[in-house]
Amino acid sequence: MLIDTHCHLTKDDYQNLDDVIKDMDGIMITSGCNMKTNLEVVELVEKYDNVYGTLGIHPEDVDEFNEDDISFIEKNLNNPKIVAIGEIGLDYHWTIDNKDIQKDIFMSQLSLAEKYNKPVVIHSRDAIQDTYDILKKFNLKGSIHCFNSSVEMAKEFIKLGYKIGVGGTLTFKNSIRLQNVIKSLDINDIILETDSPYLSPEPFRGSINNPKNVYYTALKLSNLKNMDIKDILNITNSNAVKLFDLKHYK
């Protein structure tokens, strides 16, 4: 059984979305990023037993944000298959002109998560210190999606109650730094993800990613940790089930 804790199952990215979902032997958590994809998330979790979802406004989408977006997220948090608020966070890679807007919308969603006792799925790109400084103001748990920082920062997030999300980049030949970071962490602090349709692992790098490829990240992790892949999957699955309260997991 596989669990992909972070993917984007969007109609725009997959011509064969039904086949992709049916081909996954396990659970997928699909993340919304804006109103359009949040609507798709709600549709998918109702249609498929093995699809759970998160709702959020991604930092790259804050310029199109309006208050109705937050209202929609809040309205759907009573759905037991909406397991977290995300993908939310900060991204200074493409622009820093809207830093203040990013922070405001990030904090408003964190406040919503705190109000409803929901985990959060955090995006942080070129903004790791600001992300940490904001998260430590809240009493929350969640995942640091696609982690790509230092061992020291990973351990600080773990102290706050976060799991470290690891995906296909771990398998890249030029990801030695990330591999060394992940080797230094306790397996109980790690969850597996794909970020599909992005970041396909080796040996599929460059092609459209899909949730079943989480297996190849697990395989790489088993090599780095010198552990049996069955143990890797059992532990990381358990981590995901506890974090996201996946009640229907078997």
mmCIF file of C-alpha atoms in Angstrom:
data_model
loop_
_atom_site.group_PDB
_atom_site.id
_atom_site.type_symbol
_atom_site.label_atom_id
_atom_site.label_comp_id
_atom_site.label_asym_id
_atom_site.label_seq_id
_atom_site.Cartn_x
_atom_site.Cartn_y
_atom_site.Cartn_z
ATOM 1 C CA MET A 1 0.000 0.000 0.000
ATOM 2 C CA LEU A 2 1.302 3.429 -1.007
ATOM 3 C CA ILE A 3 0.376 6.856 0.341
ATOM 4 C CA ASP A 4 1.136 9.953 -1.706
ATOM 5 C CA THR A 5 0.657 12.784 0.781
ATOM 6 C CA HIS A 6 0.918 15.571 -1.786
ATOM 7 C CA CYS A 7 -0.120 15.644 -5.428
ATOM 8 C CA HIS A 8 -2.166 17.811 -7.783
ATOM 9 C CA LEU A 9 -4.813 15.789 -9.582
ATOM 10 C CA THR A 10 -6.013 18.483 -11.963
ATOM 11 C CA LYS A 11 -7.949 18.135 -15.190
ATOM 12 C CA ASP A 12 -5.611 20.554 -16.943
ATOM 13 C CA ASP A 13 -2.584 18.347 -16.283
ATOM 14 C CA TYR A 14 -3.996 14.882 -16.975
ATOM 15 C CA GLN A 15 -5.972 13.840 -20.021
ATOM 16 C CA ASN A 16 -6.484 10.434 -18.372
ATOM 17 C CA LEU A 17 -7.106 11.479 -14.765
ATOM 18 C CA ASP A 18 -9.497 8.607 -14.016
ATOM 19 C CA ASP A 19 -6.880 6.085 -15.159
ATOM 20 C CA VAL A 20 -4.148 7.765 -13.096
ATOM 21 C CA ILE A 21 -6.271 7.520 -9.950
ATOM 22 C CA LYS A 22 -7.396 3.947 -10.592
ATOM 23 C CA ASP A 23 -3.790 2.917 -11.266
ATOM 24 C CA MET A 24 -2.687 3.972 -7.767
ATOM 25 C CA ASP A 25 -2.553 1.122 -5.260
ATOM 26 C CA GLY A 26 -3.160 3.272 -2.231
ATOM 27 C CA ILE A 27 -4.165 6.708 -1.009
ATOM 28 C CA MET A 28 -3.624 10.111 -2.614
ATOM 29 C CA ILE A 29 -3.953 13.516 -0.964
ATOM 30 C CA THR A 30 -4.564 16.095 -3.671
ATOM 31 C CA SER A 31 -3.854 19.730 -2.863
ATOM 32 C CA GLY A 32 -5.718 22.803 -4.024
ATOM 33 C CA CYS A 33 -3.876 26.032 -4.829
ATOM 34 C CA ASN A 34 -6.638 28.446 -5.865
ATOM 35 C CA MET A 35 -10.404 28.570 -6.242
ATOM 36 C CA LYS A 36 -10.415 26.548 -9.477
ATOM 37 C CA THR A 37 -8.324 23.681 -8.118
ATOM 38 C CA ASN A 38 -10.030 23.786 -4.715
ATOM 39 C CA LEU A 39 -13.325 23.119 -6.469
ATOM 40 C CA GLU A 40 -11.740 20.174 -8.289
ATOM 41 C CA VAL A 41 -10.390 18.789 -4.997
ATOM 42 C CA VAL A 42 -13.879 18.746 -3.472
ATOM 43 C CA GLU A 43 -15.245 16.947 -6.549
ATOM 44 C CA LEU A 44 -12.492 14.325 -6.503
ATOM 45 C CA VAL A 45 -12.736 13.417 -2.816
ATOM 46 C CA GLU A 46 -16.448 12.807 -3.255
ATOM 47 C CA LYS A 47 -15.922 10.661 -6.351
ATOM 48 C CA TYR A 48 -13.038 8.415 -5.250
ATOM 49 C CA ASP A 49 -12.718 6.464 -2.001
ATOM 50 C CA ASN A 50 -8.913 6.582 -2.051
ATOM 51 C CA VAL A 51 -8.591 10.332 -2.725
ATOM 52 C CA TYR A 52 -8.384 12.806 0.142
ATOM 53 C CA GLY A 53 -7.826 16.517 -0.241
ATOM 54 C CA THR A 54 -6.472 19.756 1.114
ATOM 55 C CA LEU A 55 -7.755 23.247 0.319
ATOM 56 C CA GLY A 56 -5.669 26.389 0.235
ATOM 57 C CA ILE A 57 -4.370 29.441 -1.565
ATOM 58 C CA HIS A 58 -0.835 28.948 -2.881
ATOM 59 C CA PRO A 59 1.539 31.915 -2.531
ATOM 60 C CA GLU A 60 1.848 32.153 -6.328
ATOM 61 C CA ASP A 61 -1.929 32.727 -6.480
ATOM 62 C CA VAL A 62 -2.287 35.451 -3.865
ATOM 63 C CA ASP A 63 -2.639 38.285 -6.391
ATOM 64 C CA GLU A 64 -5.984 36.802 -7.508
ATOM 65 C CA PHE A 65 -7.143 36.171 -3.939
ATOM 66 C CA ASN A 66 -10.447 37.413 -2.549
ATOM 67 C CA GLU A 67 -12.284 36.773 0.712
ATOM 68 C CA ASP A 68 -14.679 34.324 -0.955
ATOM 69 C CA ASP A 69 -11.717 31.954 -1.311
ATOM 70 C CA ILE A 70 -11.304 31.754 2.465
ATOM 71 C CA SER A 71 -15.059 31.354 2.916
ATOM 72 C CA PHE A 72 -15.062 28.406 0.509
ATOM 73 C CA ILE A 73 -12.201 26.725 2.368
ATOM 74 C CA GLU A 74 -13.899 27.219 5.728
ATOM 75 C CA LYS A 75 -17.254 25.974 4.428
ATOM 76 C CA ASN A 76 -15.688 22.676 3.307
ATOM 77 C CA LEU A 77 -13.574 21.916 6.375
ATOM 78 C CA ASN A 78 -16.402 19.844 7.838
ATOM 79 C CA ASN A 79 -15.939 17.318 5.023
ATOM 80 C CA PRO A 80 -14.062 14.393 6.652
ATOM 81 C CA LYS A 81 -12.095 13.841 3.454
ATOM 82 C CA ILE A 82 -10.667 17.364 3.513
ATOM 83 C CA VAL A 83 -7.766 16.561 5.798
ATOM 84 C CA ALA A 84 -5.715 19.777 5.863
ATOM 85 C CA ILE A 85 -5.374 23.369 4.730
ATOM 86 C CA GLY A 86 -2.842 23.644 1.936
ATOM 87 C CA GLU A 87 -0.965 24.197 -0.209
ATOM 88 C CA ILE A 88 -0.112 27.440 1.578
ATOM 89 C CA GLY A 89 3.057 29.301 2.437
ATOM 90 C CA LEU A 90 5.599 31.699 1.000
ATOM 91 C CA ASP A 91 7.425 31.826 -2.332
ATOM 92 C CA TYR A 92 10.033 34.501 -3.017
ATOM 93 C CA HIS A 93 11.536 32.761 -6.043
ATOM 94 C CA TRP A 94 9.588 34.565 -8.749
ATOM 95 C CA THR A 95 8.700 37.801 -6.998
ATOM 96 C CA ILE A 96 9.321 39.591 -3.724
ATOM 97 C CA ASP A 97 7.111 42.588 -4.511
ATOM 98 C CA ASN A 98 4.105 40.994 -2.816
ATOM 99 C CA LYS A 99 5.827 39.664 0.300
ATOM 100 C CA ASP A 100 3.435 41.424 2.652
ATOM 101 C CA ILE A 101 0.375 40.103 0.811
ATOM 102 C CA GLN A 102 1.814 36.590 0.861
ATOM 103 C CA LYS A 103 2.413 36.783 4.597
ATOM 104 C CA ASP A 104 -1.057 38.164 5.332
ATOM 105 C CA ILE A 105 -2.856 35.445 3.357
ATOM 106 C CA PHE A 106 -0.550 32.784 4.772
ATOM 107 C CA MET A 107 -1.321 33.865 8.334
ATOM 108 C CA SER A 108 -5.059 34.111 7.694
ATOM 109 C CA GLN A 109 -5.067 30.476 6.535
ATOM 110 C CA LEU A 110 -2.935 29.397 9.500
ATOM 111 C CA SER A 111 -5.441 31.096 11.794
ATOM 112 C CA LEU A 112 -8.233 29.175 10.087
ATOM 113 C CA ALA A 113 -6.338 25.905 10.577
ATOM 114 C CA GLU A 114 -5.816 26.720 14.234
ATOM 115 C CA LYS A 115 -9.514 27.543 14.677
ATOM 116 C CA TYR A 116 -10.612 24.195 13.207
ATOM 117 C CA ASN A 117 -7.668 22.140 14.489
ATOM 118 C CA LYS A 118 -6.570 21.141 10.989
ATOM 119 C CA PRO A 119 -3.043 20.255 9.832
ATOM 120 C CA VAL A 120 -1.399 22.457 7.216
ATOM 121 C CA VAL A 121 0.618 21.683 4.079
ATOM 122 C CA ILE A 122 3.410 24.224 3.742
ATOM 123 C CA HIS A 123 5.103 25.504 0.596
ATOM 124 C CA SER A 124 8.336 27.429 1.171
ATOM 125 C CA ARG A 125 10.634 28.457 -1.653
ATOM 126 C CA ASP A 126 13.507 30.863 -1.024
ATOM 127 C CA ALA A 127 11.640 31.903 2.123
ATOM 128 C CA ILE A 128 12.556 29.315 4.734
ATOM 129 C CA GLN A 129 13.338 31.693 7.607
ATOM 130 C CA ASP A 130 10.197 33.793 7.156
ATOM 131 C CA THR A 131 8.162 30.576 6.904
ATOM 132 C CA TYR A 132 9.605 29.297 10.161
ATOM 133 C CA ASP A 133 9.198 32.624 11.960
ATOM 134 C CA ILE A 134 5.503 32.694 11.056
ATOM 135 C CA LEU A 135 4.791 29.025 11.817
ATOM 136 C CA LYS A 136 6.272 29.245 15.303
ATOM 137 C CA LYS A 137 3.584 31.805 16.197
ATOM 138 C CA PHE A 138 0.883 29.163 15.735
ATOM 139 C CA ASN A 139 0.049 25.947 17.525
ATOM 140 C CA LEU A 140 -0.224 23.679 14.506
ATOM 141 C CA LYS A 141 1.091 20.503 12.933
ATOM 142 C CA GLY A 142 1.522 19.615 9.297
ATOM 143 C CA SER A 143 4.008 18.870 6.552
ATOM 144 C CA ILE A 144 6.808 20.924 5.043
ATOM 145 C CA HIS A 145 6.172 20.047 1.428
ATOM 146 C CA CYS A 146 9.124 19.306 -0.870
ATOM 147 C CA PHE A 147 11.647 20.143 1.835
ATOM 148 C CA ASN A 148 14.889 21.569 0.494
ATOM 149 C CA SER A 149 16.783 23.227 3.312
ATOM 150 C CA SER A 150 19.293 22.293 5.988
ATOM 151 C CA VAL A 151 19.299 19.600 8.662
ATOM 152 C CA GLU A 152 19.159 22.337 11.271
ATOM 153 C CA MET A 153 16.009 23.892 9.763
ATOM 154 C CA ALA A 154 14.393 20.483 9.347
ATOM 155 C CA LYS A 155 14.884 19.779 13.040
ATOM 156 C CA GLU A 156 13.432 23.172 13.977
ATOM 157 C CA PHE A 157 10.277 22.438 11.991
ATOM 158 C CA ILE A 158 10.085 18.972 13.528
ATOM 159 C CA LYS A 159 10.224 20.543 16.996
ATOM 160 C CA LEU A 160 7.177 22.609 16.054
ATOM 161 C CA GLY A 161 5.261 19.442 15.141
ATOM 162 C CA TYR A 162 5.843 19.170 11.402
ATOM 163 C CA LYS A 163 6.747 16.217 9.224
ATOM 164 C CA ILE A 164 9.261 16.575 6.411
ATOM 165 C CA GLY A 165 7.754 15.912 2.982
ATOM 166 C CA VAL A 166 10.083 14.040 0.635
ATOM 167 C CA GLY A 167 9.455 13.537 -3.069
ATOM 168 C CA GLY A 168 11.075 12.710 -6.378
ATOM 169 C CA THR A 169 13.908 15.206 -6.003
ATOM 170 C CA LEU A 170 15.449 12.805 -3.487
ATOM 171 C CA THR A 171 16.202 10.434 -6.382
ATOM 172 C CA PHE A 172 17.996 13.022 -8.531
ATOM 173 C CA LYS A 173 21.704 12.427 -9.062
ATOM 174 C CA ASN A 174 22.492 16.051 -8.191
ATOM 175 C CA SER A 175 20.505 15.982 -4.918
ATOM 176 C CA ILE A 176 23.409 14.897 -2.715
ATOM 177 C CA ARG A 177 22.793 17.715 -0.227
ATOM 178 C CA LEU A 178 19.127 16.777 0.207
ATOM 179 C CA GLN A 179 20.014 13.086 0.476
ATOM 180 C CA ASN A 180 22.456 13.860 3.288
ATOM 181 C CA VAL A 181 19.818 15.907 5.079
ATOM 182 C CA ILE A 182 17.227 13.136 4.858
ATOM 183 C CA LYS A 183 19.759 10.510 5.989
ATOM 184 C CA SER A 184 20.232 12.572 9.156
ATOM 185 C CA LEU A 185 16.529 12.620 10.063
ATOM 186 C CA ASP A 186 14.522 10.044 11.970
ATOM 187 C CA ILE A 187 12.248 8.030 9.676
ATOM 188 C CA ASN A 188 9.369 8.821 12.045
ATOM 189 C CA ASP A 189 9.618 12.472 10.978
ATOM 190 C CA ILE A 190 9.288 11.803 7.237
ATOM 191 C CA ILE A 191 6.311 11.436 4.908
ATOM 192 C CA LEU A 192 6.361 10.590 1.201
ATOM 193 C CA GLU A 193 4.894 12.633 -1.646
ATOM 194 C CA THR A 194 5.162 13.087 -5.402
ATOM 195 C CA ASP A 195 3.977 16.648 -6.161
ATOM 196 C CA SER A 196 2.478 15.105 -9.301
ATOM 197 C CA PRO A 197 2.363 16.064 -12.119
ATOM 198 C CA TYR A 198 5.711 17.698 -11.291
ATOM 199 C CA LEU A 199 9.113 16.412 -10.144
ATOM 200 C CA SER A 200 9.046 12.882 -11.534
ATOM 201 C CA PRO A 201 11.633 10.674 -9.830
ATOM 202 C CA GLU A 202 14.381 8.771 -11.566
ATOM 203 C CA PRO A 203 13.995 6.824 -13.817
ATOM 204 C CA PHE A 204 11.050 8.916 -15.099
ATOM 205 C CA ARG A 205 12.575 12.376 -14.739
ATOM 206 C CA GLY A 206 11.278 14.727 -17.427
ATOM 207 C CA SER A 207 7.944 12.950 -17.873
ATOM 208 C CA ILE A 208 4.588 13.702 -16.263
ATOM 209 C CA ASN A 209 4.624 12.435 -12.715
ATOM 210 C CA ASN A 210 1.838 10.398 -11.116
ATOM 211 C CA PRO A 211 1.073 9.245 -7.562
ATOM 212 C CA LYS A 212 2.210 5.640 -7.948
ATOM 213 C CA ASN A 213 5.760 6.929 -8.482
ATOM 214 C CA VAL A 214 5.931 7.574 -4.750
ATOM 215 C CA TYR A 215 7.294 4.030 -4.683
ATOM 216 C CA TYR A 216 10.579 5.204 -6.232
ATOM 217 C CA THR A 217 11.069 7.805 -3.524
ATOM 218 C CA ALA A 218 10.434 5.090 -0.942
ATOM 219 C CA LEU A 219 12.982 2.888 -2.681
ATOM 220 C CA LYS A 220 15.604 5.643 -2.614
ATOM 221 C CA LEU A 221 14.842 6.313 1.029
ATOM 222 C CA SER A 222 15.275 2.637 1.853
ATOM 223 C CA ASN A 223 18.731 2.742 0.252
ATOM 224 C CA LEU A 224 19.728 5.893 2.128
ATOM 225 C CA LYS A 225 18.486 4.535 5.443
ATOM 226 C CA ASN A 226 19.663 0.970 4.820
ATOM 227 C CA MET A 227 16.169 -0.257 5.665
ATOM 228 C CA ASP A 228 13.813 -2.704 3.995
ATOM 229 C CA ILE A 229 11.377 -0.881 1.727
ATOM 230 C CA LYS A 230 8.451 -2.588 3.455
ATOM 231 C CA ASP A 231 9.535 -0.995 6.728
ATOM 232 C CA ILE A 232 9.959 2.378 5.004
ATOM 233 C CA LEU A 233 6.422 2.183 3.639
ATOM 234 C CA ASN A 234 4.910 0.952 6.898
ATOM 235 C CA ILE A 235 6.488 3.735 8.936
ATOM 236 C CA THR A 236 5.902 6.595 6.512
ATOM 237 C CA ASN A 237 2.332 5.396 5.910
ATOM 238 C CA SER A 238 1.742 5.372 9.667
ATOM 239 C CA ASN A 239 3.188 8.877 9.906
ATOM 240 C CA ALA A 240 0.775 10.080 7.218
ATOM 241 C CA VAL A 241 -2.252 8.356 8.730
ATOM 242 C CA LYS A 242 -1.614 9.956 12.117
ATOM 243 C CA LEU A 243 -0.838 13.403 10.735
ATOM 244 C CA PHE A 244 -3.832 13.629 8.413
ATOM 245 C CA ASP A 245 -6.209 11.425 10.418
ATOM 246 C CA LEU A 246 -6.953 9.140 7.462
ATOM 247 C CA LYS A 247 -9.874 7.337 9.045
ATOM 248 C CA HIS A 248 -10.634 5.115 6.076
ATOM 249 C CA TYR A 249 -7.074 3.863 5.669
ATOM 250 C CA LYS A 250 -6.789 0.045 5.598
#
